Amino acid sequence: MRAGFYQFAPALGEPEQNLKKITDALSGCEADLAVLPELALTGYVFNDRQEVLDLAETVPGKSAEKLAELAVKKKMTIVTGFAEKSGSAVYNSALLFTPEGQIRTYRKNHLFHEEKLFFTPGDLGFPVFNVKGVKIGLLVCFDHLFPEAARTLALQGAQVICHPSNLVLTGKAQVTTRSRSMENRIFWILANRFGTETNGDKSLTFSGCSQITDPDGRIMVQAGGFEEGFFAVDINPALADDKSVTPLCALFQDRRTDIYLL
Ligand code: ACM
């Protein structure tokens, strides 16, 4: 399958503009799977919870329906970060749109820094979605620093992890996600944003360098730190089913759950 990410700089508070940019970019690509950054429709630098509430949308809802239509039209699986309103809660979610028009949801479990003031922690665990025989797990940004998250997905059979991100700590996730790929023998699509976002006195710079890694932890493709574009490679998800490291060692069989503290 052809799998890729669209690295760009979403505009804060401009969901329609961001949706148009995403639609234009993906309309011109040939891929089976496309991953977008965290909170790709709303931007990230918020001053208070009300700002997030004003921009967040329900699922289904107007933007989710447009992305679902795009996925069907392009026969593509699309994963995006999304500010999801549900009752009085707002989740920092990743949505997966199948080529058949279904929508699947993951809600970020490890909220980063001030996200704790604006969002509700995830309550859906770590689901794995089977899309046309490919087992896909979703994580959002800071989740990468918790090896238990990727391991939980891999133990359920995830072959590809899609990882919408808004990384502010430069260089860390490019290392951890290589390791997570290697230690679980899975593919990993890290879709980060780039650019500086300012809201009043607050400003954050995001580090780009989105990448795809294979089950050996090799970088298959990586974007630059300030580069906008769609980057894709051919991957064979079935390679992730082979957990052997040597003829006598296999990653999951050799785990010593009898002595671990977790
Ligand atoms: C992050 O979790 N957005 C750093």
XYZ file of C-alpha atoms and ligand atoms in Angstrom:
266
model
C 0.000 0.000 0.000
C 1.054 3.601 -0.565
C 1.174 5.457 2.742
C 2.039 9.062 3.398
C 1.688 12.208 5.440
C 0.820 15.793 4.598
C 3.079 18.156 6.532
C 1.798 21.722 6.639
C 1.204 24.671 8.974
C -2.501 24.888 9.916
C -3.842 28.415 10.471
C -5.101 29.052 14.009
C -8.875 29.394 14.244
C -9.479 28.854 10.503
C -11.057 25.391 10.114
C -12.565 26.114 6.682
C -9.278 27.441 5.314
C -7.394 24.433 6.736
C -9.964 22.000 5.377
C -9.640 23.549 1.911
C -5.844 23.309 2.069
C -6.058 19.653 3.118
C -8.641 18.882 0.421
C -6.564 20.574 -2.279
C -3.399 18.759 -1.163
C -4.957 15.299 -0.897
C -6.982 15.676 -4.099
C -3.732 15.712 -6.053
C -2.152 12.653 -4.347
C -2.300 8.988 -5.112
C -2.138 7.084 -1.823
C -4.063 4.479 0.151
C -3.383 6.128 3.515
C -2.743 9.802 4.324
C -1.976 11.131 7.805
C -2.341 14.794 8.837
C -1.021 16.652 11.905
C -2.638 16.995 15.348
C -5.543 19.506 15.531
C -5.057 20.058 11.797
C -8.306 22.003 11.364
C -8.158 24.350 14.350
C -4.524 25.072 15.141
C -3.006 24.477 18.577
C -2.085 27.592 20.605
C -5.151 28.349 22.726
C -5.483 30.852 25.554
C -8.500 29.332 27.244
C -10.970 26.483 27.063
C -13.656 28.664 25.497
C -11.462 29.210 22.427
C -11.228 25.442 21.972
C -14.945 24.953 22.598
C -15.774 27.563 19.938
C -13.732 25.671 17.314
C -14.349 22.056 18.334
C -16.873 20.012 16.348
C -18.932 16.924 16.924
C -18.340 13.637 15.100
C -20.196 13.292 12.853
C -20.359 17.016 12.107
C -19.714 19.448 9.264
C -15.925 19.050 8.892
C -15.935 15.311 9.657
C -18.534 14.772 6.941
C -16.437 16.681 4.386
C -13.369 14.592 5.238
C -15.454 11.418 5.024
C -16.591 12.472 1.527
C -12.982 13.124 0.509
C -11.907 9.682 1.756
C -14.673 8.028 -0.266
C -13.958 10.107 -3.391
C -10.215 9.386 -3.252
C -10.713 5.758 -2.065
C -8.200 6.688 0.625
C -7.939 6.179 4.374
C -7.413 9.596 5.974
C -6.250 10.151 9.551
C -6.332 13.613 11.093
C -5.989 15.298 14.443
C -9.326 16.862 15.416
C -10.775 18.940 18.275
C -13.799 16.786 19.081
C -16.767 18.127 21.041
C -18.866 15.526 22.866
C -21.423 16.813 25.359
C -19.563 19.240 27.615
C -16.179 17.588 26.933
C -13.589 18.428 24.266
C -11.127 15.728 23.263
C -7.848 16.072 21.393
C -8.777 13.273 19.007
C -7.463 11.463 15.974
C -10.162 10.533 13.463
C -9.786 7.804 10.873
C -11.943 8.036 7.731
C -12.246 4.800 5.777
C -12.643 4.635 1.971
C -16.156 3.301 2.682
C -17.144 6.470 4.528
C -16.916 5.217 8.113
C -15.378 7.326 10.885
C -13.309 5.834 13.731
C -12.123 7.771 16.780
C -9.171 7.734 19.179
C -9.008 10.306 21.988
C -5.520 11.375 23.124
C -4.715 9.646 26.381
C -1.595 11.583 27.415
C -2.367 15.305 27.316
C 0.676 17.580 26.985
C 1.281 20.628 29.201
C -1.540 23.234 28.827
C -3.688 20.768 26.876
C -4.593 19.601 30.390
C -6.387 22.935 30.908
C -8.432 22.703 27.708
C -9.090 19.051 26.887
C -10.529 15.979 28.598
C -8.184 12.942 28.719
C -9.084 10.089 26.371
C -11.657 7.526 27.454
C -11.534 5.081 24.545
C -8.375 3.130 25.409
C -6.099 2.208 22.488
C -8.341 0.796 19.737
C -6.987 -0.949 16.628
C -8.988 -0.525 13.417
C -9.045 -3.046 10.595
C -9.268 -1.153 7.303
C -9.334 -3.459 4.268
C -7.218 -6.013 6.156
C -4.659 -3.481 7.442
C -4.582 -3.107 11.224
C -4.135 0.545 12.136
C -3.526 2.054 15.564
C -3.762 5.772 16.310
C -1.727 7.874 18.748
C -1.491 11.651 19.130
C 1.793 13.503 19.644
C 2.910 13.246 23.329
C 1.655 9.628 23.443
C 4.970 8.726 21.767
C 6.872 9.173 25.030
C 4.868 6.386 26.689
C 6.134 3.068 25.292
C 3.137 1.313 26.857
C 0.834 3.065 24.352
C 2.548 1.703 21.239
C 3.070 -1.685 22.889
C -0.635 -1.923 23.750
C -1.504 -1.278 20.090
C 1.119 -3.711 18.805
C -0.015 -6.472 21.181
C -3.483 -6.128 19.642
C -1.985 -6.670 16.193
C -1.495 -3.101 14.950
C 0.735 -3.145 11.863
C 0.803 0.609 11.210
C 0.630 3.412 13.760
C -0.641 6.758 12.508
C 0.592 9.581 14.713
C -0.815 13.102 14.136
C 1.475 15.502 15.998
C 2.211 19.125 16.876
C 5.713 18.580 18.243
C 7.386 21.377 20.135
C 10.275 19.386 21.665
C 12.708 19.233 18.739
C 14.194 15.907 17.699
C 12.638 13.665 20.358
C 9.791 11.934 18.493
C 11.990 11.253 15.468
C 14.057 9.079 17.834
C 11.316 7.519 19.980
C 9.141 6.565 17.013
C 12.110 4.826 15.343
C 12.563 2.879 18.574
C 8.838 2.131 18.894
C 8.883 0.819 15.312
C 11.883 -1.375 16.081
C 10.815 -2.642 19.508
C 7.334 -3.589 18.220
C 8.303 -4.352 14.597
C 5.643 -2.072 13.133
C 5.390 0.772 10.615
C 4.999 4.277 12.048
C 3.732 7.393 10.284
C 4.652 10.502 12.263
C 2.739 13.455 10.741
C 3.986 16.641 12.365
C 3.271 20.280 11.534
C 5.753 23.096 11.134
C 5.668 26.870 11.564
C 5.209 29.332 14.408
C 1.727 29.930 15.806
C 0.982 33.037 17.890
C -2.094 33.855 19.958
C -1.784 37.059 22.004
C 1.326 36.716 24.189
C 1.660 33.008 23.486
C 3.749 31.597 20.679
C 4.952 28.108 19.818
C 7.210 26.833 17.058
C 6.613 23.341 15.694
C 9.448 21.225 14.420
C 8.338 19.494 11.179
C 10.576 16.563 10.173
C 7.618 14.171 9.821
C 8.762 10.676 8.943
C 7.786 7.091 8.191
C 9.736 4.241 9.771
C 9.704 0.515 9.045
C 9.725 -2.489 11.433
C 13.541 -2.370 11.555
C 13.384 1.249 12.725
C 14.733 2.550 9.420
C 13.537 5.957 8.206
C 11.821 5.387 4.861
C 11.093 9.062 4.195
C 11.480 12.272 6.188
C 10.320 15.834 5.486
C 12.383 18.910 6.258
C 11.825 21.136 9.280
C 10.032 23.877 7.320
C 8.747 21.977 4.327
C 5.153 21.796 3.192
C 4.148 18.757 1.152
C 2.775 15.258 0.822
C 5.385 12.533 1.241
C 4.602 8.858 0.597
C 6.261 5.449 0.358
C 5.156 1.910 -0.463
C 4.802 -0.256 2.625
C 3.855 -3.897 3.125
C 1.900 -3.983 6.428
C 2.137 -7.819 6.596
C 5.868 -7.451 7.366
C 4.772 -6.190 10.787
C 3.267 -9.594 11.601
C 6.744 -11.172 11.821
C 8.088 -10.343 15.277
C 11.235 -12.483 14.992
C 14.592 -10.839 15.624
C 16.721 -13.975 15.194
C 15.604 -17.564 14.463
C 15.534 -18.084 18.263
C 14.126 -14.734 19.390
C 10.727 -13.128 18.851
C 9.780 -9.823 20.429
C 6.459 -10.731 21.943
C 7.187 -14.379 22.841
C 10.353 -13.355 24.696
C 8.665 -10.785 26.911
C 9.156 -11.493 30.655
C 5.788 -10.367 31.954
C 6.502 -12.391 35.129
C 9.139 -9.843 36.235
C 8.013 -6.514 34.742
C 6.537 -3.870 37.054
C 3.881 -2.831 34.507
C 2.066 17.552 21.995
O 1.621 16.547 22.539
N 1.339 18.270 21.158
C 3.449 17.983 22.229
